[in-house]
Coordinates of C-alpha atoms and ligand atoms in Angstrom, one line a residue:
X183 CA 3.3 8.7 23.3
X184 CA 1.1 11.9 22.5
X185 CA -2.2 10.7 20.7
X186 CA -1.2 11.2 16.6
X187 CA -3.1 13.4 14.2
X188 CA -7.1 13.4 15.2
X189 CA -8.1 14.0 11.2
X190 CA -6.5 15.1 7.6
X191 CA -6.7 18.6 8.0
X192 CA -4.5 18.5 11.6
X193 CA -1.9 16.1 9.2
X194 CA -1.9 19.3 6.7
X195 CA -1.5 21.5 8.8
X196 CA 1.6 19.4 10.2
X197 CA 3.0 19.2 6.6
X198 CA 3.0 22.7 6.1
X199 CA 4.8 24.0 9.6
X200 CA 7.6 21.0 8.4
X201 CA 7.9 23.0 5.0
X202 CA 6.1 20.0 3.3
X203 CA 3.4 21.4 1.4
X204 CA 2.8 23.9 -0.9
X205 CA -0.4 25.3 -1.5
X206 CA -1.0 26.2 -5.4
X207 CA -3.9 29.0 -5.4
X208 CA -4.0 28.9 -9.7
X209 CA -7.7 27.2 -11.0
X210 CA -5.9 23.6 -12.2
X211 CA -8.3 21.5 -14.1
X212 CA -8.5 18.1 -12.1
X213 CA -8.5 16.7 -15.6
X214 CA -4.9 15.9 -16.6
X215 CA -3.5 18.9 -15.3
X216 CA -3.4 17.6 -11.8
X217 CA -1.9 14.6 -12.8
X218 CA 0.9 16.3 -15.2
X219 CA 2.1 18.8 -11.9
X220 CA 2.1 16.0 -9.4
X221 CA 3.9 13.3 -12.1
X222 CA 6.9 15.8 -12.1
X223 CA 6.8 16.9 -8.7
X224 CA 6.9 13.2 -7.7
X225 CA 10.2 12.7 -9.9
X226 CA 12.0 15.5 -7.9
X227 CA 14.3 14.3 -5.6
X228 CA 13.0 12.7 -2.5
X229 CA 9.6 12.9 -4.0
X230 CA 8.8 16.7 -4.0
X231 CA 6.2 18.5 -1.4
X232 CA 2.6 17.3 -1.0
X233 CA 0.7 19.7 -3.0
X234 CA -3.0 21.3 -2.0
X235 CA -5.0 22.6 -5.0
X236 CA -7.2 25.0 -3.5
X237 CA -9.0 25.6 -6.7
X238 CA -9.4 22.7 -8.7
X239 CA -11.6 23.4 -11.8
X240 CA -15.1 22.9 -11.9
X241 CA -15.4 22.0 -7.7
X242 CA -15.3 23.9 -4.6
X243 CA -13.8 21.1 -3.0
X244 CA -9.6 21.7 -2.7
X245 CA -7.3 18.9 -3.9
X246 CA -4.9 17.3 -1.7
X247 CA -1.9 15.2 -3.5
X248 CA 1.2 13.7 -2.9
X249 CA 0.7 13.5 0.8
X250 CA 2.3 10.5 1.5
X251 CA 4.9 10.7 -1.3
X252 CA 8.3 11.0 0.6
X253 CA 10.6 8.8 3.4
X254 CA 9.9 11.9 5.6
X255 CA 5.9 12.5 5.0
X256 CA 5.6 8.4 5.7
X257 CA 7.0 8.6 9.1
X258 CA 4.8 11.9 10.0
X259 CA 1.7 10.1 9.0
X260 CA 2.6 7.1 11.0
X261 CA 3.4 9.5 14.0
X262 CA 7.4 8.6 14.1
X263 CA 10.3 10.6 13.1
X264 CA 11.2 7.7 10.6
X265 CA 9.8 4.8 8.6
X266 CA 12.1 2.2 10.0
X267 CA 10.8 3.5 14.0
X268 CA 7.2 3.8 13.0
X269 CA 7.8 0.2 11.3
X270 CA 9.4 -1.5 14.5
X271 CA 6.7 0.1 16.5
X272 CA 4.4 -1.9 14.5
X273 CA 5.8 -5.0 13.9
X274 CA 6.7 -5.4 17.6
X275 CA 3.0 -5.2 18.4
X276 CA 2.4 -7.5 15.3
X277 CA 5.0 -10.0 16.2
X278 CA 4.1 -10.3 19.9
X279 CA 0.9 -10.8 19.1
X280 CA 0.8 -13.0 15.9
X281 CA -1.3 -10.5 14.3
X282 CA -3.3 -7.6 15.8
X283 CA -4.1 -8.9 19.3
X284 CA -7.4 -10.3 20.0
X285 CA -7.8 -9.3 23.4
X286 CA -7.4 -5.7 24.3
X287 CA -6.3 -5.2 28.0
X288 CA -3.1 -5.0 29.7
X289 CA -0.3 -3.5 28.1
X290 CA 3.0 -4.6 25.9
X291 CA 6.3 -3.6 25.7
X292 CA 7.4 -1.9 22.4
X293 CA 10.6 -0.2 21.7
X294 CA 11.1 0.3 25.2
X295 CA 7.5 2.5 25.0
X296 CA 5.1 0.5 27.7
X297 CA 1.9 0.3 25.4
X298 CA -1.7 0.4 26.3
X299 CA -3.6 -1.8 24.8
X300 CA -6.7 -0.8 25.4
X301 CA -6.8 2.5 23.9
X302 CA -6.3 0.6 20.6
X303 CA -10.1 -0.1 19.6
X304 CA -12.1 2.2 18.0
X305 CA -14.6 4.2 19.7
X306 CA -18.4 4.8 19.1
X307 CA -19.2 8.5 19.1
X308 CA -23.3 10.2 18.8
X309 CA -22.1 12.5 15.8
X310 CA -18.9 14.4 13.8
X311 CA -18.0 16.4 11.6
X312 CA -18.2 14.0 8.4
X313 CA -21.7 14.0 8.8
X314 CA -22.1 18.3 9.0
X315 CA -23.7 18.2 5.6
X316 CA -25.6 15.2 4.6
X317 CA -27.1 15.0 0.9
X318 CA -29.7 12.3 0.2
X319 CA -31.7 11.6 -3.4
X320 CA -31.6 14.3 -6.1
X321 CA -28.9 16.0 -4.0
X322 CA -26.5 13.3 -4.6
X323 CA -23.6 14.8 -7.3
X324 CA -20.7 12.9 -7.8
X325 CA -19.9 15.2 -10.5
X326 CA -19.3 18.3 -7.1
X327 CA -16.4 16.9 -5.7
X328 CA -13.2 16.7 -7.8
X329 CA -12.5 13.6 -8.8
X330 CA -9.3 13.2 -11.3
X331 CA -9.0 11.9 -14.8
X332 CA -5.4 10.9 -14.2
X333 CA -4.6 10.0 -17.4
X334 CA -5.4 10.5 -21.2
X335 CA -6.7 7.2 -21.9
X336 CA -8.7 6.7 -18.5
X337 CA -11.9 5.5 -19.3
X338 CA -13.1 8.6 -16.9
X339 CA -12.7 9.8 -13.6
X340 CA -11.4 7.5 -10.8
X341 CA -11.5 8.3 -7.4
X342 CA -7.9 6.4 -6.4
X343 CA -7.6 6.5 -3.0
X344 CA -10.8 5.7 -1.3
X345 CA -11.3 3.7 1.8
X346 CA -13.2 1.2 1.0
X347 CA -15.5 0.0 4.2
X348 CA -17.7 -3.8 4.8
X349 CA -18.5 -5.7 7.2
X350 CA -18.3 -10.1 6.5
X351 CA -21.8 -11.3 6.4
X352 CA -20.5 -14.4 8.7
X353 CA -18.5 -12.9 11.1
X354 CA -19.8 -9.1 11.3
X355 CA -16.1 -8.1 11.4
X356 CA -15.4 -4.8 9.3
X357 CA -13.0 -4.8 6.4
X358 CA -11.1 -1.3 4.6
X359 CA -9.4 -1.6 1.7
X360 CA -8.5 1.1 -0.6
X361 CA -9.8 0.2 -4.4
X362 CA -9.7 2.3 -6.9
X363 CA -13.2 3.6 -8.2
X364 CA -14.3 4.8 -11.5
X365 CA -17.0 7.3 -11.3
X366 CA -19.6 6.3 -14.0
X367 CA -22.4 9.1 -13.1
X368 CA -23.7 11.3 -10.5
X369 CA -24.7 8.5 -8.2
X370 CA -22.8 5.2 -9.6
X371 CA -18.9 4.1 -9.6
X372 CA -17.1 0.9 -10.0
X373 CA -15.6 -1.2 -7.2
X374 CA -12.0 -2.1 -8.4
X375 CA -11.6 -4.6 -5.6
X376 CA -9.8 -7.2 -7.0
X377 CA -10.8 -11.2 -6.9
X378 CA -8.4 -12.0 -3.7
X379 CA -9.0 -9.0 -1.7
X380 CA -10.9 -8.2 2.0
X381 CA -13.9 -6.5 0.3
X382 CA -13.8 -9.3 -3.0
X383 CA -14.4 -11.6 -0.4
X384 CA -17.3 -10.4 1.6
X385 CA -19.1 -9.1 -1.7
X386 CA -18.9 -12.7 -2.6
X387 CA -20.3 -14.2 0.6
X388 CA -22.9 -11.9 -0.5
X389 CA -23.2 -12.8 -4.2
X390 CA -23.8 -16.6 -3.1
X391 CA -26.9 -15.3 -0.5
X392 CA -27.8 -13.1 -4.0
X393 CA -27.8 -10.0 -1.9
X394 CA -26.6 -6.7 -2.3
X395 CA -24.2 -5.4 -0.1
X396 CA -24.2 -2.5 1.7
X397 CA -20.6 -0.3 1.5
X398 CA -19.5 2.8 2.8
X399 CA -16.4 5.1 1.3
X400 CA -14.7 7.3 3.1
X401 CA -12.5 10.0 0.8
X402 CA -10.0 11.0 3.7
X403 CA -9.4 10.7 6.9
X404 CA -6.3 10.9 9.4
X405 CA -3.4 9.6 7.7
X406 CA -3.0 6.0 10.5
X407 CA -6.1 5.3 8.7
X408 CA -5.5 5.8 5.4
X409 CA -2.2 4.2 5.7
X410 CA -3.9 1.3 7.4
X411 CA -6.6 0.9 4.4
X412 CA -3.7 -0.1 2.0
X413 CA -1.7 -2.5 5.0
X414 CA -1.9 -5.9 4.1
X415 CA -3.4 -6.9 7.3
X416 CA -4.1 -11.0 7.0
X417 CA -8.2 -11.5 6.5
X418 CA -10.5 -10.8 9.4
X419 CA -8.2 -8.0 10.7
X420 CA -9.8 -5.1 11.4
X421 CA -7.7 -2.4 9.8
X422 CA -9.2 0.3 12.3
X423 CA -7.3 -1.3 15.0
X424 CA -4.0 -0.6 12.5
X425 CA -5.1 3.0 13.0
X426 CA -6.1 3.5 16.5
X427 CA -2.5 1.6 17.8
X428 CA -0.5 3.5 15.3
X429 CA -2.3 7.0 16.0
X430 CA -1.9 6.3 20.2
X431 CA -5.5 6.4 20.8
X432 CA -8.7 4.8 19.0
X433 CA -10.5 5.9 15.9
X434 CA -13.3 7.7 16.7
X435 CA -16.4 6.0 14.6
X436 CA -20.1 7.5 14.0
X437 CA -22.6 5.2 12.5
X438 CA -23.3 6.2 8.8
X439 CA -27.0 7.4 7.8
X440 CA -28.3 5.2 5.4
X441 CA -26.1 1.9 5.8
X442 CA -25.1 -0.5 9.0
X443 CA -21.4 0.7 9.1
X444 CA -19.5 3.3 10.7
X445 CA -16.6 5.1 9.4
X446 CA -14.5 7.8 11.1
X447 CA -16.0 10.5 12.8
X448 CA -13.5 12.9 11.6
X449 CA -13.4 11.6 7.4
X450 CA -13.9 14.5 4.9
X451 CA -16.1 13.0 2.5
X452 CA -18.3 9.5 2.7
X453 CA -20.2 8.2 0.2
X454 CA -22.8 5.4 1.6
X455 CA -24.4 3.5 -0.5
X456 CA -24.6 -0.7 -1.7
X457 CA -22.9 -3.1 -4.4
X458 CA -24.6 -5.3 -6.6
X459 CA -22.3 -8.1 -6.9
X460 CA -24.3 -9.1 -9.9
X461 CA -24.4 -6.0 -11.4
X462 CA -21.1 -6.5 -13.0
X463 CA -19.9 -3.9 -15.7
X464 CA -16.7 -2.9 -17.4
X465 CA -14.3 -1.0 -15.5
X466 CA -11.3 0.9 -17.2
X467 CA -9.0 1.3 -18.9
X468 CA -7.0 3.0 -15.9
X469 CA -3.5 3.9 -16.2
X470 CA -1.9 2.2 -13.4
X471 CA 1.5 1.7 -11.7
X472 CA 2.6 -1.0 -13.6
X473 CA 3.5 2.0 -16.3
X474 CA 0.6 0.9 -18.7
X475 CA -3.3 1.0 -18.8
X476 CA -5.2 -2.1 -16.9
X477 CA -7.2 -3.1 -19.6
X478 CA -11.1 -3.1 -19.5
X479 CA -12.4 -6.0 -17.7
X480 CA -15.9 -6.6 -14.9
X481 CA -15.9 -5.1 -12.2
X482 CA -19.6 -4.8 -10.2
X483 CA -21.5 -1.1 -9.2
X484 CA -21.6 1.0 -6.3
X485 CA -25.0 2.7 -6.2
X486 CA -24.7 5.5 -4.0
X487 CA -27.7 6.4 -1.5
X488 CA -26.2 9.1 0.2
X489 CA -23.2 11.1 0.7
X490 CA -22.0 13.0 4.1
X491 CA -19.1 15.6 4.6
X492 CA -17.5 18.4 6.3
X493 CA -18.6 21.6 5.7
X494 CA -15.2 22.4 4.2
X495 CA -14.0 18.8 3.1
X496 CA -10.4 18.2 1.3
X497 CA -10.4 15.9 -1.7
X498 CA -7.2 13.3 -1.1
X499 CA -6.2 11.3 -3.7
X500 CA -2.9 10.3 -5.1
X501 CA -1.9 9.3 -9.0
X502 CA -0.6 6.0 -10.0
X503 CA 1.7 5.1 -12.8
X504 CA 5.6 4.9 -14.1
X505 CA 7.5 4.9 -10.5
X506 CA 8.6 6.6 -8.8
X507 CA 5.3 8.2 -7.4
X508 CA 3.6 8.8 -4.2
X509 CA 2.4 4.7 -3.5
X510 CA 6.1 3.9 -3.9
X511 CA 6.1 5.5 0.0
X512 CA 3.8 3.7 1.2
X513 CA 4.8 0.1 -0.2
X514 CA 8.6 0.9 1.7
X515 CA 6.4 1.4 4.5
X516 CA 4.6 -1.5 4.1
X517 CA 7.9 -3.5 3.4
X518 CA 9.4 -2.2 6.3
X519 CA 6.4 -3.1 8.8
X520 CA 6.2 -6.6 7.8
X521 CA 9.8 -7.6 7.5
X522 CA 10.0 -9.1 11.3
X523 CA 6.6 -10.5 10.8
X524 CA 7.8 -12.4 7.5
X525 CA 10.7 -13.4 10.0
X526 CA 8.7 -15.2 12.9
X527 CA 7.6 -17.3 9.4
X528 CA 10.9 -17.3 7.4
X529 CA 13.5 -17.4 9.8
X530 CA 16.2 -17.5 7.6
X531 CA 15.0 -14.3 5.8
X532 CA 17.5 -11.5 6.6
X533 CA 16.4 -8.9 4.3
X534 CA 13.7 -7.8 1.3
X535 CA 13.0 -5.7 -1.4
X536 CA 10.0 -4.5 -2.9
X537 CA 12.0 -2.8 -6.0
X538 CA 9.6 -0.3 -7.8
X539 CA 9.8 -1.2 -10.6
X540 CA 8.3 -4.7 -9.6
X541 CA 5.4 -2.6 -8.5
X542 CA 5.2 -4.3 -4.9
X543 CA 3.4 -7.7 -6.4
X544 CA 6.4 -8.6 -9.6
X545 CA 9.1 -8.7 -7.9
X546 CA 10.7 -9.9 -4.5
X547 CA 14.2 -9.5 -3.8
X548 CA 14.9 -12.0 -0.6
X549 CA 18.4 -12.1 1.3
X550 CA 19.0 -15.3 3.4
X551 CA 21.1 -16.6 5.7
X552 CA 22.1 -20.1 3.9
X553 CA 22.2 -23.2 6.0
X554 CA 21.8 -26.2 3.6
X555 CA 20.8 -27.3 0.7
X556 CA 18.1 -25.6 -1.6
X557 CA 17.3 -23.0 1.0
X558 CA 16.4 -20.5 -1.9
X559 CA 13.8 -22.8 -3.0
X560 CA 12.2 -23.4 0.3
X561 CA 12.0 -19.2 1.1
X562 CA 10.6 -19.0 -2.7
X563 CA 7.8 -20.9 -2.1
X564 CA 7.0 -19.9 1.4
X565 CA 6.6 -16.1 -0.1
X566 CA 4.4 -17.6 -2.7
X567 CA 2.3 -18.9 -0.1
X568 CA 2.2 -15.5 2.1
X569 CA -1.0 -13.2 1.6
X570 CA -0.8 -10.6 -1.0
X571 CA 2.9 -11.7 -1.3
X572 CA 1.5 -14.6 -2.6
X573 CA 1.0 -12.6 -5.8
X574 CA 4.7 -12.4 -6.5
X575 CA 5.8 -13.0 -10.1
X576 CA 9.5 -13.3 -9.5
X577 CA 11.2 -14.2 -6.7
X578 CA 15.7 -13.6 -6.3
X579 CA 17.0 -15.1 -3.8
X580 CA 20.5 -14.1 -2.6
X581 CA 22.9 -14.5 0.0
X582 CA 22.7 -12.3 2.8
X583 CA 25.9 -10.6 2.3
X584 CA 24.1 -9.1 -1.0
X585 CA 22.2 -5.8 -0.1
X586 CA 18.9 -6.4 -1.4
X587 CA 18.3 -2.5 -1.4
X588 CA 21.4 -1.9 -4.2
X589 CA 19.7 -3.1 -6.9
X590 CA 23.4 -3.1 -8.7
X591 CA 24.8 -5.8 -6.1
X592 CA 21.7 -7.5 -6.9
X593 CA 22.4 -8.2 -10.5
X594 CA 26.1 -8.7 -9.9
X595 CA 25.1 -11.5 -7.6
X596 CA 22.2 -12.9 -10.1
X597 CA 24.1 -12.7 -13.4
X598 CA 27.6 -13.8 -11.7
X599 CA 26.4 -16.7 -9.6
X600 CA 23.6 -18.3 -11.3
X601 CA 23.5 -21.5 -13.7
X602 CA 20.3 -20.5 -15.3
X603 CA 18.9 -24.4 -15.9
X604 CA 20.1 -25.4 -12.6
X605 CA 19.0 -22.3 -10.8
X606 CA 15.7 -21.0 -12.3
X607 CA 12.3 -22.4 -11.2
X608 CA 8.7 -21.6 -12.3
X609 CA 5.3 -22.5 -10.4
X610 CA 1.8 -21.6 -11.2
X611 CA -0.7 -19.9 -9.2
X612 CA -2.8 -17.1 -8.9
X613 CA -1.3 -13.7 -9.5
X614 CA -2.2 -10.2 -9.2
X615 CA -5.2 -8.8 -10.9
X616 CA -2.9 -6.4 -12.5
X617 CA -0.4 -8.8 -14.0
X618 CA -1.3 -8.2 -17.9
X619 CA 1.5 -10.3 -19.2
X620 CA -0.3 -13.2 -17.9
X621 CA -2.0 -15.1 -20.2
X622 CA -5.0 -14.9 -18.4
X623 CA -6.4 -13.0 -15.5
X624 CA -5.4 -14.0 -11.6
X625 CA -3.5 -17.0 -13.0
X626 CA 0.2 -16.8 -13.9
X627 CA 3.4 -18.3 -14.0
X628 CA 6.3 -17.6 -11.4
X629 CA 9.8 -17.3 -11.5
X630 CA 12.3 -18.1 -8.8
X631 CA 16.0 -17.5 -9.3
X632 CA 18.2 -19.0 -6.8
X633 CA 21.5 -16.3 -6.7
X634 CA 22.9 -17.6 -3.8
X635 CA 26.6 -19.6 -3.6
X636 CA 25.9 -23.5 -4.9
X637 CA 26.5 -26.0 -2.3
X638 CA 27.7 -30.0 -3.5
X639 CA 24.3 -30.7 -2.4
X640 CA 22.7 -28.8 -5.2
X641 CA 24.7 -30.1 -7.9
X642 CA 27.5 -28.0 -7.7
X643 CA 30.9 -30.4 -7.7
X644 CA 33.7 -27.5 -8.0
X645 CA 34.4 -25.3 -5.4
X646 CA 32.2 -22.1 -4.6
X647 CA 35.0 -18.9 -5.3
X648 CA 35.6 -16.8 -2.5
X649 CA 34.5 -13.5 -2.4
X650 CA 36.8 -10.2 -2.4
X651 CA 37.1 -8.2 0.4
X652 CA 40.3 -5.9 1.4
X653 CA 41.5 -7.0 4.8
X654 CA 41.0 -4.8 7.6
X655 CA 44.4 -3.6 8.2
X656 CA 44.9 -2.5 4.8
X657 CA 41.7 -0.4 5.3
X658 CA 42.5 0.9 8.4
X659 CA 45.9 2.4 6.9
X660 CA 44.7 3.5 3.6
X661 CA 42.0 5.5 5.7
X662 CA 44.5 7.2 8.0
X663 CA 46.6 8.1 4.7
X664 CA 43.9 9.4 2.8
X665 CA 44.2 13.1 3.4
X666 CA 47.8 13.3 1.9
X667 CA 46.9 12.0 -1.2
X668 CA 45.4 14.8 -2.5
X669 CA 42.6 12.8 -3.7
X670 CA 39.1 13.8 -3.0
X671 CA 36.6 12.1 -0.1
X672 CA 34.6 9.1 -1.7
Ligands
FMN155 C1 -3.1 4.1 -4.5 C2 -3.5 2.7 -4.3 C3 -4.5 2.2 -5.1 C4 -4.9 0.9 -5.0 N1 -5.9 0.4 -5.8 C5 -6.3 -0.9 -5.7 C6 -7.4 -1.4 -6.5 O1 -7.9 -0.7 -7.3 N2 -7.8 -2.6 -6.3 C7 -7.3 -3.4 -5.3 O2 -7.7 -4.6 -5.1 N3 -6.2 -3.0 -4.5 C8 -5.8 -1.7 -4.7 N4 -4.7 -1.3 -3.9 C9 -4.1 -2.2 -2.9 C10 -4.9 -2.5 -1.7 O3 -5.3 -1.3 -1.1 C11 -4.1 -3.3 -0.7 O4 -3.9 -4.6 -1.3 C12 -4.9 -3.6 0.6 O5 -4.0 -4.3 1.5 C13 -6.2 -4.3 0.4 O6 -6.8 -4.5 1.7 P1 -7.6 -5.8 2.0 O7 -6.5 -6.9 2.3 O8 -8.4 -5.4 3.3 O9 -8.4 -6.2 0.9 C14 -4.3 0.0 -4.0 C15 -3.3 0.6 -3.2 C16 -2.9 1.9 -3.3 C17 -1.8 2.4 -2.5
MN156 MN1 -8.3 -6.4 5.2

């Protein structure tokens, strides 16, 4: 396999020989006006082009949007022609090795591609070009690079997609999350990172040693990474390793200037800098993609010490909010990837569905192959007890002749086969930072709904009805007929 796309600005110019991107020359204020093209370019049909602003208003600095925000844009980005390759690539490598592998020699076997290993790793490099303009003290300015106020009632401006990079103070082993940040002035934002997340975790470690942290952002980089930042790779995975199999060859990393991290040589933009984790403040409101506005709640500081770029950086960002938009991409990718991993744990598990308007943490749709007796139940609570899945507010649980992706057999299946006080369950547990119907934060109730066929075992004393299905003959003929009918091609 030919090494993937080195930085952004070799992934933009990919887009744009595919026909993927158009470039919109008109001054577009990155206040609202971003947010109101991209919202209805992202409702066109297979989620419109990526869009580059090269004048946003009030910044030299283009805007690049909506990158990821198609089937066909995913699978360039992850260096396949589509999702469901670039998803097998990775979760053979994932499956065979429980994981990202821990040792880094020899080579695997995936998709009949003979993989080696160890060009995985990133790589330490003297300097790049994310560090061709460095701007320390009085010449730090947030306010230079154009950060979005997506929506009316956003409490400001948020940087949304920012790879968020630290390093556990037990272990030394690097984290990168994305986490929304709010930009409060020139040289302070807020670090969304919610309680249960990679970068929660270490600033925590840190809180206990009451120490501040030390955090570096990088605001794009080659799309493996990116992509890898919002992965939910189990804790104490390096996400860098994500980038480096998926790209072919390893990230290239240069140490930053003012903190002990390194980020990718070939980012556009990094902010350095540290986080109080006492220095808590309110964050938001933030119009998110749960269709409403997360409401204001603590969150600590980022002080930032220094920012590096590229003499001619790109701004990337994305918009969240009613579905579909551009993160919807990236969560099929996601729920592709980790569907044969979810396997190896679930072995019954034949299909799932991240529907979007469950916004990847509300809602699971799970197909399984039935073999005894509350089956459902069992799945339920083993994706309650799976990672970020662990989040989900309502499970379904059907049979696997149901296809979980047509949301219409779904609900035939759920309203048709269920006895709701026999075959609805709740638990409690933590849930997703951006559940706001719960009554308080991180801890919610859950819902699983057992759709499947009833068994005697599970109450169910009359016999289970057949399903319908024409024969095969009949089929057969009926095709072969068609034509004369004079009736039109279904
Ligand atoms: C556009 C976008 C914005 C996101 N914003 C946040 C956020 O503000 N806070 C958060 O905790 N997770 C956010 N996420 C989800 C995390 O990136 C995701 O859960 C990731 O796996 C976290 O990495 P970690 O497991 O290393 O913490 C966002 C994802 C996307 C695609
Ligand atoms: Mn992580």
């Amino acid at each position: 396999m030919k090494p993937g796309f080195k930085s952004l600005g070799e992934f933009v110019d990919a887009l744009e020989k595919a026909g993927e991107l158009v470039r919109i020359e008109k001054e577009i204020d990155p206040v609202l006006e971003i947010t109101e093209i991209t919202d209805r370019v992202s409702k066109m049909k297979d989620g419109g082009p990526a869009l580059l602003f090269e004048h946003p208003k009030g910044s030299k600095i283009p805007v690049l949007i909506n990158a990821f925000g198609s089937y066909k844009r995913m699978a360039i980005a992850m260096g396949s022609d589509t999702i469901e390759v670039a998803a097998r690539r990775i979760s053979d490598l994932l499956s065979a090795s429980h994981g990202l592998p821990s040792t880094f020699s020899g080579k695997v076997k995936l998709l009949g591609q003979l993989v080696d290993l160890s060009r995985i790793p990133p790589k330490r490099v003297s300097s790049g070009p994310c560090q061709e303009i460095v701007l320390k003290g009085g010449d730090v300015k947030l306010s230079e690079i154009p950060v979005l106020q997506c929506w009316p009632k956003d409490a400001g401006r948020f940087i949304t997609l920012p790879l968020v990079c630290t390093k556990d103070p037990d272990t030394g082993i690097r984290n990168m999350g994305v986490y929304r940040m709010q930009v409060v002035d020139d040289k302070t934002c807020m670090m969304h990172w919610q309680t249960q997340k990679d970068g929660a975790i270490h600033s925590e470690k840190m809180r206990r040693r009451q120490k501040k942290m030390e955090v570096a952002v990088v605001i794009g980089a080659d799309p493996a990474t990116v992509f890898s930042g919002v992965a939910p790779l189990p804790y104490g995975a390096d996400e860098l390793l994500l980038a480096g199999f998926l790209r072919g060859a390893g990230i290239e990393l240069v140490k930053c200037k003012t903190v002990d991290l390194e980020v990718p040589a070939e980012a556009e933009i990094v902010l350095e800098g540290y986080v109080d984790p006492e220095d808590m403040r309110p964050e938001g409101p933030f119009g998110d993609h749960t269709g409403v506005y997360t409401p204001i709640e603590p969150f600590p500081a980022f002080h930032v010490t220094c920012v590096t770029m590229r003499k001619k950086p790109v701004y990337l960002t994305t918009i969240v909010g009613k579905p579909p938009m551009e993160d919807l991409y990236m969560g099929k990718a996601i729920e592709r990837t980790f569907l044969p991993l979810l396997q190896k744990q679930i072995p019954e598990l034949v299909d799932m569905n991240f529907p979007m308007e469950g916004t990847f943490n509300n809602a699971v749709i799970a197909s399984i192959d039935k073999a005894y007796p509350h089956q459902a139940k069992k799945v339920a609570h083993a994706i309650w007890g799976l990672g970020q899945l662990s989040f989900t507010k309502v499970v379904v649980v059907v049979d696997k002749s149901v296809n979980v992706h047509d949301i219409s057999a779904v609900a035939l299946a759920v309203f048709n086969n269920i006895d709701p006080k026999r075959d609805l369950f709740f638990v409690d547990g933590p849930v997703d930072t951006l559940n706001h119907a719960s009554p308080q934060r991180d801890y919610g109730s859950k819902l699983g709904i057992d759709a499947t066929s009833k068994l005697k075992e599970e109450g169910y004393t009359r016999v289970w009805p057949e399903e319908i299905e024409m024969d095969g003959a009949t089929k057969k003929k009926v095709d072969a007929l068609w034509g004369d009918l004079g009736l039109p091609r279904g």
